[in-house]
Amino acid sequence: GIGELRVPDDLWSVLIPRLRQAGIIDAKVSAKASPDVVMTAIRNWLDTDASRRFLLLLDEADAFLETDARPRQGQAGETRFVNVYRLKNLMDGSSRRFKPVFAGLHQVQRFHSVSNGPMAHVGAEILIGPLPPSEAYKLVVEPLAAIGYRFDRPDIAWRLLAYTNYQASLVQAFCNALVRRMHGRRLASGAPP
């Protein structure tokens, strides 16, 4: 809900419990600690061991980016992308051992192409779309075969792919529901599982 129900600055307070759980931030740190305190804790954790890496996955980041991009009045005039710049500075200051990954739809892509914006410097843009048909077919058939399910006819798997538009997450959700349904069926007396 960051960017929709909560302001972008809330990212840091959302991270604190997870950082505590991972042993990155001390339990004594306030749940409302400033972004600087959180960033310092992450930097210190990374600096303790040169082999450590921190990958921050931010899914559904469109609203976060949209609200973080709005101008704010600050000490140095009008600023935009306050939190994205904080994440970028943490990445740059850690030799890219800290890396934020923004996933979303149109806004992530749009802000990535803004000249002189922070997103262009975070990393390469990777567009993820539908799977190639042969890969999508394998994603349906092979995992189901591994747990003992087979389609009577290949066109049934292709119909499933048409419904999901070859999108990997939809294919997985559909197959998960299919397996749950199959597991919920009553077997005939004496039938093999």
mmCIF file of C-alpha atoms in Angstrom:
data_model
loop_
_atom_site.group_PDB
_atom_site.id
_atom_site.type_symbol
_atom_site.label_atom_id
_atom_site.label_comp_id
_atom_site.label_asym_id
_atom_site.label_seq_id
_atom_site.Cartn_x
_atom_site.Cartn_y
_atom_site.Cartn_z
ATOM 1 C CA GLY A 1 0.000 0.000 0.000
ATOM 2 C CA ILE A 2 2.995 2.339 -0.085
ATOM 3 C CA GLY A 3 2.148 5.093 -2.531
ATOM 4 C CA GLU A 4 -1.565 4.336 -2.335
ATOM 5 C CA LEU A 5 -2.551 4.120 1.330
ATOM 6 C CA ARG A 6 0.798 5.203 2.749
ATOM 7 C CA VAL A 7 3.357 7.836 1.829
ATOM 8 C CA PRO A 8 6.607 6.727 0.126
ATOM 9 C CA ASP A 9 8.632 7.599 3.254
ATOM 10 C CA ASP A 10 6.824 4.730 5.016
ATOM 11 C CA LEU A 11 9.008 2.310 3.038
ATOM 12 C CA TRP A 12 11.641 2.551 5.770
ATOM 13 C CA SER A 13 9.289 1.785 8.660
ATOM 14 C CA VAL A 14 7.906 -1.168 6.699
ATOM 15 C CA LEU A 15 11.450 -2.498 6.272
ATOM 16 C CA ILE A 16 12.433 -2.195 9.958
ATOM 17 C CA PRO A 17 10.619 -5.327 11.282
ATOM 18 C CA ARG A 18 11.943 -7.398 8.389
ATOM 19 C CA LEU A 19 15.461 -6.085 8.922
ATOM 20 C CA ARG A 20 15.200 -6.926 12.631
ATOM 21 C CA GLN A 21 14.060 -10.436 11.795
ATOM 22 C CA ALA A 22 17.018 -10.876 9.435
ATOM 23 C CA GLY A 23 19.463 -9.575 12.058
ATOM 24 C CA ILE A 24 20.398 -6.540 9.981
ATOM 25 C CA ILE A 25 19.041 -3.910 12.335
ATOM 26 C CA ASP A 26 19.238 -3.934 16.129
ATOM 27 C CA ALA A 27 16.052 -4.696 18.104
ATOM 28 C CA LYS A 28 16.560 -1.433 20.036
ATOM 29 C CA VAL A 29 16.030 0.678 16.911
ATOM 30 C CA SER A 30 12.673 2.441 16.978
ATOM 31 C CA ALA A 31 9.966 1.247 14.599
ATOM 32 C CA LYS A 32 9.799 4.875 13.446
ATOM 33 C CA ALA A 33 13.527 5.341 12.886
ATOM 34 C CA SER A 34 14.569 7.751 10.171
ATOM 35 C CA PRO A 35 15.640 6.554 6.725
ATOM 36 C CA ASP A 36 19.224 7.556 7.594
ATOM 37 C CA VAL A 37 19.236 5.199 10.595
ATOM 38 C CA VAL A 38 17.905 2.335 8.470
ATOM 39 C CA MET A 39 20.362 3.008 5.655
ATOM 40 C CA THR A 40 23.270 3.161 8.129
ATOM 41 C CA ALA A 41 22.238 -0.188 9.614
ATOM 42 C CA ILE A 42 22.125 -1.773 6.153
ATOM 43 C CA ARG A 43 25.517 -0.266 5.248
ATOM 44 C CA ASN A 44 27.053 -1.510 8.511
ATOM 45 C CA TRP A 45 25.643 -5.002 7.945
ATOM 46 C CA LEU A 46 27.076 -5.078 4.415
ATOM 47 C CA ASP A 47 30.451 -3.706 5.575
ATOM 48 C CA THR A 48 30.783 -6.413 8.241
ATOM 49 C CA ASP A 49 31.264 -9.085 5.578
ATOM 50 C CA ALA A 50 32.335 -8.310 1.994
ATOM 51 C CA SER A 51 30.492 -11.381 0.697
ATOM 52 C CA ARG A 52 27.095 -10.119 1.893
ATOM 53 C CA ARG A 53 24.489 -9.006 -0.611
ATOM 54 C CA PHE A 54 21.094 -7.367 -0.103
ATOM 55 C CA LEU A 55 18.458 -7.598 -2.824
ATOM 56 C CA LEU A 56 15.387 -5.477 -2.049
ATOM 57 C CA LEU A 57 12.449 -6.611 -4.175
ATOM 58 C CA LEU A 58 9.738 -3.971 -4.457
ATOM 59 C CA ASP A 59 6.708 -5.440 -6.220
ATOM 60 C CA GLU A 60 3.733 -3.362 -7.349
ATOM 61 C CA ALA A 61 6.010 -0.322 -7.231
ATOM 62 C CA ASP A 62 4.020 1.860 -9.646
ATOM 63 C CA ALA A 63 2.144 3.861 -6.979
ATOM 64 C CA PHE A 64 5.289 4.181 -4.858
ATOM 65 C CA LEU A 65 7.213 5.655 -7.806
ATOM 66 C CA GLU A 66 4.334 7.890 -8.853
ATOM 67 C CA THR A 67 4.061 9.495 -5.406
ATOM 68 C CA ASP A 68 7.827 9.584 -4.773
ATOM 69 C CA ALA A 69 8.230 11.440 -8.083
ATOM 70 C CA ARG A 70 6.039 14.325 -6.921
ATOM 71 C CA PRO A 71 7.912 17.541 -6.126
ATOM 72 C CA ARG A 72 8.625 18.262 -2.469
ATOM 73 C CA GLN A 73 9.816 21.429 -0.886
ATOM 74 C CA GLY A 74 13.046 20.782 0.973
ATOM 75 C CA GLN A 75 16.213 22.425 2.154
ATOM 76 C CA ALA A 76 17.720 22.412 -1.325
ATOM 77 C CA GLY A 77 14.620 23.637 -3.146
ATOM 78 C CA GLU A 78 12.276 21.289 -4.955
ATOM 79 C CA THR A 79 13.215 17.613 -4.947
ATOM 80 C CA ARG A 80 11.708 14.535 -6.564
ATOM 81 C CA PHE A 81 12.277 10.803 -6.017
ATOM 82 C CA VAL A 82 13.514 11.341 -2.464
ATOM 83 C CA ASN A 83 13.307 7.649 -1.534
ATOM 84 C CA VAL A 84 14.508 6.317 -4.876
ATOM 85 C CA TYR A 85 17.595 8.514 -4.533
ATOM 86 C CA ARG A 86 18.126 7.147 -1.020
ATOM 87 C CA LEU A 87 17.982 3.589 -2.392
ATOM 88 C CA LYS A 88 20.283 4.542 -5.267
ATOM 89 C CA ASN A 89 22.793 6.144 -2.878
ATOM 90 C CA LEU A 90 22.749 3.028 -0.734
ATOM 91 C CA MET A 91 23.376 0.946 -3.853
ATOM 92 C CA ASP A 92 26.214 3.196 -5.044
ATOM 93 C CA GLY A 93 27.757 3.371 -1.567
ATOM 94 C CA SER A 94 27.826 -0.421 -1.271
ATOM 95 C CA SER A 95 29.448 -1.124 -4.645
ATOM 96 C CA ARG A 96 26.082 -2.473 -5.759
ATOM 97 C CA ARG A 97 25.995 -5.142 -3.039
ATOM 98 C CA PHE A 98 22.688 -3.520 -2.083
ATOM 99 C CA LYS A 99 20.309 -3.509 -5.017
ATOM 100 C CA PRO A 100 16.679 -2.367 -5.203
ATOM 101 C CA VAL A 101 14.529 -4.056 -7.856
ATOM 102 C CA PHE A 102 11.301 -2.321 -8.831
ATOM 103 C CA ALA A 103 8.568 -4.440 -10.378
ATOM 104 C CA GLY A 104 5.368 -3.023 -11.718
ATOM 105 C CA LEU A 105 3.561 -2.108 -14.860
ATOM 106 C CA HIS A 106 3.586 1.176 -16.714
ATOM 107 C CA GLN A 107 5.054 3.606 -14.161
ATOM 108 C CA VAL A 108 8.189 1.553 -13.538
ATOM 109 C CA GLN A 109 8.852 1.487 -17.263
ATOM 110 C CA ARG A 110 7.938 5.166 -17.699
ATOM 111 C CA PHE A 111 10.198 6.390 -14.899
ATOM 112 C CA HIS A 112 13.049 4.233 -16.116
ATOM 113 C CA SER A 113 13.169 6.245 -19.338
ATOM 114 C CA VAL A 114 13.060 9.701 -17.674
ATOM 115 C CA SER A 115 16.298 11.468 -18.495
ATOM 116 C CA ASN A 116 18.332 12.592 -15.487
ATOM 117 C CA GLY A 117 16.074 10.567 -13.203
ATOM 118 C CA PRO A 118 17.374 8.067 -10.643
ATOM 119 C CA MET A 119 15.731 5.018 -12.194
ATOM 120 C CA ALA A 120 17.982 5.062 -15.247
ATOM 121 C CA HIS A 121 20.978 4.650 -12.926
ATOM 122 C CA VAL A 122 19.558 1.846 -10.775
ATOM 123 C CA GLY A 123 20.107 -0.792 -13.436
ATOM 124 C CA ALA A 124 19.022 -2.195 -16.752
ATOM 125 C CA GLU A 125 15.334 -2.355 -17.469
ATOM 126 C CA ILE A 126 14.074 -5.890 -17.998
ATOM 127 C CA LEU A 127 10.643 -6.244 -19.517
ATOM 128 C CA ILE A 128 8.860 -9.437 -18.568
ATOM 129 C CA GLY A 129 5.932 -10.461 -20.670
ATOM 130 C CA PRO A 130 4.250 -13.618 -21.859
ATOM 131 C CA LEU A 131 6.290 -16.791 -22.173
ATOM 132 C CA PRO A 132 7.116 -18.258 -25.579
ATOM 133 C CA PRO A 133 4.496 -20.929 -26.405
ATOM 134 C CA SER A 134 6.850 -23.905 -26.057
ATOM 135 C CA GLU A 135 8.110 -22.694 -22.646
ATOM 136 C CA ALA A 136 4.579 -21.971 -21.444
ATOM 137 C CA TYR A 137 3.499 -25.468 -22.516
ATOM 138 C CA LYS A 138 6.377 -26.981 -20.535
ATOM 139 C CA LEU A 139 5.417 -24.874 -17.493
ATOM 140 C CA VAL A 140 1.968 -26.470 -17.600
ATOM 141 C CA VAL A 141 2.743 -30.052 -18.543
ATOM 142 C CA GLU A 142 6.038 -30.886 -16.819
ATOM 143 C CA PRO A 143 5.261 -29.912 -13.197
ATOM 144 C CA LEU A 144 1.859 -31.593 -13.408
ATOM 145 C CA ALA A 145 3.453 -34.733 -14.851
ATOM 146 C CA ALA A 146 5.958 -34.729 -11.984
ATOM 147 C CA ILE A 147 3.102 -35.074 -9.487
ATOM 148 C CA GLY A 148 1.262 -37.662 -11.566
ATOM 149 C CA TYR A 149 -1.220 -35.643 -13.623
ATOM 150 C CA ARG A 150 -1.480 -35.940 -17.397
ATOM 151 C CA PHE A 151 -3.813 -34.247 -19.849
ATOM 152 C CA ASP A 152 -5.997 -36.545 -21.952
ATOM 153 C CA ARG A 153 -5.236 -34.446 -25.031
ATOM 154 C CA PRO A 154 -2.535 -31.811 -25.710
ATOM 155 C CA ASP A 155 -5.156 -29.271 -26.826
ATOM 156 C CA ILE A 156 -6.408 -29.044 -23.228
ATOM 157 C CA ALA A 157 -3.053 -27.652 -22.102
ATOM 158 C CA TRP A 158 -3.078 -25.225 -25.036
ATOM 159 C CA ARG A 159 -6.591 -24.085 -24.066
ATOM 160 C CA LEU A 160 -5.333 -23.422 -20.524
ATOM 161 C CA LEU A 161 -2.538 -21.311 -22.031
ATOM 162 C CA ALA A 162 -5.034 -19.367 -24.139
ATOM 163 C CA TYR A 163 -7.012 -18.505 -20.991
ATOM 164 C CA THR A 164 -3.862 -17.329 -19.182
ATOM 165 C CA ASN A 165 -2.408 -15.488 -22.182
ATOM 166 C CA TYR A 166 0.937 -17.299 -21.651
ATOM 167 C CA GLN A 167 1.616 -15.232 -18.497
ATOM 168 C CA ALA A 168 3.764 -17.318 -16.120
ATOM 169 C CA SER A 169 2.098 -16.101 -12.919
ATOM 170 C CA LEU A 170 -1.382 -16.782 -14.297
ATOM 171 C CA VAL A 171 -0.321 -20.215 -15.554
ATOM 172 C CA GLN A 172 0.967 -21.067 -12.074
ATOM 173 C CA ALA A 173 -2.201 -19.790 -10.372
ATOM 174 C CA PHE A 174 -4.415 -21.715 -12.796
ATOM 175 C CA CYS A 175 -2.403 -24.934 -12.379
ATOM 176 C CA ASN A 176 -2.415 -24.518 -8.591
ATOM 177 C CA ALA A 177 -6.227 -24.267 -8.635
ATOM 178 C CA LEU A 178 -6.391 -27.251 -10.985
ATOM 179 C CA VAL A 179 -4.273 -29.387 -8.634
ATOM 180 C CA ARG A 180 -6.348 -28.309 -5.607
ATOM 181 C CA ARG A 181 -9.500 -29.268 -7.469
ATOM 182 C CA MET A 182 -8.064 -32.645 -8.446
ATOM 183 C CA HIS A 183 -6.984 -33.298 -4.862
ATOM 184 C CA GLY A 184 -10.490 -32.417 -3.669
ATOM 185 C CA ARG A 185 -12.192 -34.993 -5.853
ATOM 186 C CA ARG A 186 -13.390 -38.192 -4.295
ATOM 187 C CA LEU A 187 -11.773 -41.299 -5.714
ATOM 188 C CA ALA A 188 -13.736 -44.339 -6.715
ATOM 189 C CA SER A 189 -13.502 -47.196 -4.264
ATOM 190 C CA GLY A 190 -10.216 -49.055 -4.786
ATOM 191 C CA ALA A 191 -8.908 -46.514 -7.364
ATOM 192 C CA PRO A 192 -5.224 -45.624 -7.214
ATOM 193 C CA PRO A 193 -4.401 -42.168 -5.862
#
